Every structure is written in C-alpha cells, then in structure tokens.
Amino acid sequence: MATQFRNPIPTSAAIAPPSSCVPALQSRMVAARTAVSGWRYESGKRDLRLDFLRGFAVLAMVADHLGGEPSWLYNITGGNHFLFSAAEGFVFISGLVMGIVYGKIIAKEGVGPAALKALRRAGMLYLLTVTLSFSFIALSYAAQMPWVEGVVVADPVTRIIERLTLHRAFYLTDVLLMYTLLVGLAPLAFVLLRNRRTPLLLGGSWLMWAMFQRWPDQVAMPWRIEDNSVFHLAAWQVLFFTALAIGYHRERIAAWAKRIPMLPAFGVLTVLCGGLITFQREHETLLAPFAPDGDTAALMEQFFGKADVRIGRIVAFAVFFQWLLLFVTLAWKPLVRGLGWFLMPLGQSALLAYSAHLGVIVLWTKYAHSVPGFQNTTAWTNTAVQLSGVLLVWCVVKLAPLAHQAVAAVRAPHAAPALSGTRVVAGRMERQGN
C-alpha cells in the first residue's frame, strides 16, 4: 500500500490570516491614510506655507551669520557652505509673494496703482536700507567689530554720498540694498506681465543672467556698486523675476500642477535631494578626475558660486525648494503645531527680524565669548550661541507689536480728536468703496 506524505510547506490558505483580521487591518490602514491626508495644508487668502519657509530662512540666516565651527545647526542650515543658502530663499520667496499680492492688485485696479504701490514700498525700503547701513556701520566701529578692523575712511563725505545714492554697500546690509533695487524695478515687470509679455520678461531676465556669467565686469545693473562682492543684481535678479512671474500666474500654474501626483513627485524630489546632499559631501572625490590640477574648489565655484548665482546653484535650490514646499504641504498640521509658534512670526515679520539680527550679531560677537563656558569652540557652545541669537530675534519680533501698542496708548489721550476725525474719514471712504 502506497504511503501518503503530507506536504510540509504550508499553503497560502494555511498562512492566511483569519478572515476576521482582514477587515480590522483594512480599517486601520484606511484610518492611517485618513489621518495622514488630514495633515495636508488647506489653502486660504494668505499662503502660510511661504511664511513658514521664510521663517526657516530667518533661522538659517541668523545661525549662519553668527558663525562658529562646528555647529549642529549646520546640519539643517548648511552653514553657508551648502549648494545654496538662505539668501536664495529670501529673494525667491520675496518675488513669489510680490507676484501673488500685486497680481491681485493689477487685476482689480490696474497696473498703474500697483506700480505706484511698489514704488512707495521701494521708497520705504530705501529709507530702511540707508538707516540700517549707517546705524550698523556706527555700531560696528563703536564695538570694534572684526569686519571694520584696519578700515580707514579717507573721504567720509564721499562715502556718505555713495551710500545715500546706493553706490556702495556694507557688510550684511548688501542684500537689503539689492532687494530695494529689485522692488524698484518691479513696475517694469508688471507692465510686461499685464500685457501678456511674460516670455519677454523671463527671456530678458535670463539673458541678463547669462551675460553676467560671461562678462561680469561689463554687465552692471543698474550701476556698479562698490564693496558688493556677493549680491550682484544682474545675477540675483533672475531668482526674483522668475518667482515674480510664477506668483503672478500662480492660479494657472497650480491648475497644471494638480495633474502631477503629489506623493510620487515628493518621492522623486526626495531622491534628488539625497543625491545632492551626497554630492556635497563627496564632491572632492567625485570631481577630482575632472578638476584642473585637482582643484575641486575652483570647479565647485564655477558651477555653484554664490556671488554669480551659478547654474548648479539655481538647480539645487529649485530641487530643494520644491521638496520643502511639498513637505510642508503634506505635513502642515504637525509642523505648524510643533514649530509654527516660532517660525511663523519670523516669516511674517522678516524685515523686522532681518533688522534685529544685525544688532544681535554685534552684541553676540562682542560679548558671547565673555560668558563663562562659551570660550571653547565646540559644537554645543556654537549651537547654543546661535540658538540664543535666533531666540533673541524672535523675542524682538514678538515684543515689537506690544511696544507699539504701549506707545500708542500713551499718545492716545492727545491724539483722540485727530483719531476720531480719521475714523470718520475712513468710514466715509469705506462706504464709498475706496
């Protein structure tokens, strides 16, 4: 009689979970997907994601300007040694927000009112640039900061005129000078955008950038600015005006972008970001065969130089900015619960934060090393100094409205009649639809 053997390998039916477990597992997966989808950003009148990202840029700016090697913060800020810096984020987001806001003004009121409003803002930025420049120069000389050591001004009157006419920049205030000029040039872009000449705007902007890459000494826009070694307007304008055009056409671009699946796009961008990080860490080994005389630093400067805004820098920033925007979009609610209280005020008051950080840098550079325990250049001491500097800037941003309210309250009894008249006029203008 033949002997029957049982199959020792379990069948799929044998290893399948009980039928009662399948619905429970499926319900948990659905609940998890629902919870994650509930994290996503919900659009509103103001794109708060841009405020959040700009707040992160402020954090990176303060940490990188305070400096100190090594620091754990450089793992997330780049320490101004990565393929791009916080400056690209500031310039791009500023152009993007301006395109969104002024695009609505142009649609409702026309290009004329939008241009006048932009010029008024440029005037305000000019006053801020000049005030901060002279104040920071005076403070730097009074505190004997390293960046003014050995600098002797032979003709102070000429220097004052140069700074008043925006022909000379100064350390850390050069980016604000460039931003003032960019906003002043924005009305020209509004005319092109309004008349459906976006290709002409972008073509001219990128042509100017390309010409600067080839002939940097000949392409000075709008004029040559002395002591401006980083923020050359002819190069940096490409980020601002490209973002301005994107913001102006935001709704059309968003409608097209909806066709792209968000999660697969996020996955691809994650891989690209990982590749760029790996390249940054291993660039000496990877570029050694292609570098002339083995000078990989010169090759990196050729493709990722900050002052000239090289093409590699633009590509790296484009990849990381899209990844950050998608990341914030997908994980908005947990991010804003955990970090919104800190980053949102910095992003929504970026100019105030920028102004405050100049004083913080002088204060910390002068006195931080005299604090017991902060003499050593270790990772934790540098990180503590940088975080304390960022926290002080945040405190200034948070306390500034309270100080303004306190001053207004003190002046209120004396200004009551004028305030009452102002409210009457404002009420009439509101009723008339102005």
mmCIF file of N, CA and C in Angstrom, residues 32 38 49 70-71 76 122 145 171 176 181 196 242 295 388 392:
data_model
loop_
_atom_site.group_PDB
_atom_site.id
_atom_site.type_symbol
_atom_site.label_atom_id
_atom_site.label_comp_id
_atom_site.label_asym_id
_atom_site.label_seq_id
_atom_site.Cartn_x
_atom_site.Cartn_y
_atom_site.Cartn_z
ATOM 1 N N ALA A 32 -5.220 55.229 9.000
ATOM 2 C CA ALA A 32 -3.891 55.840 8.908
ATOM 3 C C ALA A 32 -3.795 56.783 7.711
ATOM 4 N N GLY A 38 -5.171 64.171 6.481
ATOM 5 C CA GLY A 38 -5.664 65.301 7.266
ATOM 6 C C GLY A 38 -4.576 66.261 7.689
ATOM 7 N N ARG A 49 2.281 78.720 4.067
ATOM 8 C CA ARG A 49 3.463 77.885 3.849
ATOM 9 C C ARG A 49 4.684 78.746 3.530
ATOM 10 N N PRO A 70 32.579 73.889 15.026
ATOM 11 C CA PRO A 70 31.432 73.307 14.311
ATOM 12 C C PRO A 70 30.128 73.693 14.993
ATOM 13 N N SER A 71 29.002 73.330 14.369
ATOM 14 C CA SER A 71 27.680 73.565 14.950
ATOM 15 C C SER A 71 26.711 72.511 14.450
ATOM 16 N N ILE A 76 21.112 71.404 9.320
ATOM 17 C CA ILE A 76 19.842 71.792 8.697
ATOM 18 C C ILE A 76 19.919 73.140 7.995
ATOM 19 N N ALA A 122 9.345 100.572 -2.450
ATOM 20 C CA ALA A 122 10.771 100.727 -2.728
ATOM 21 C C ALA A 122 11.337 101.933 -1.980
ATOM 22 N N MET A 145 34.201 95.832 15.672
ATOM 23 C CA MET A 145 33.919 94.519 15.116
ATOM 24 C C MET A 145 35.017 94.066 14.147
ATOM 25 N N TYR A 171 28.836 95.414 4.741
ATOM 26 C CA TYR A 171 28.709 94.039 5.225
ATOM 27 C C TYR A 171 27.330 93.782 5.854
ATOM 28 N N LEU A 176 19.887 93.862 1.514
ATOM 29 C CA LEU A 176 18.747 94.775 1.578
ATOM 30 C C LEU A 176 18.859 95.849 0.494
ATOM 31 N N LEU A 181 16.501 97.727 -4.826
ATOM 32 C CA LEU A 181 16.577 97.949 -6.265
ATOM 33 C C LEU A 181 15.639 97.006 -7.023
ATOM 34 N N ARG A 196 0.703 90.556 -21.187
ATOM 35 C CA ARG A 196 0.931 89.179 -21.629
ATOM 36 C C ARG A 196 2.279 89.029 -22.326
ATOM 37 N N THR A 242 11.891 85.560 -11.916
ATOM 38 C CA THR A 242 11.285 84.260 -12.222
ATOM 39 C C THR A 242 10.193 83.948 -11.211
ATOM 40 N N ASP A 295 42.089 70.840 -8.426
ATOM 41 C CA ASP A 295 41.475 71.913 -7.633
ATOM 42 C C ASP A 295 39.957 71.789 -7.721
ATOM 43 N N SER A 388 20.506 80.970 20.862
ATOM 44 C CA SER A 388 20.161 82.114 21.713
ATOM 45 C C SER A 388 20.006 83.378 20.879
ATOM 46 N N LEU A 392 16.578 85.563 20.561
ATOM 47 C CA LEU A 392 16.505 86.994 20.851
ATOM 48 C C LEU A 392 15.823 87.741 19.702
#
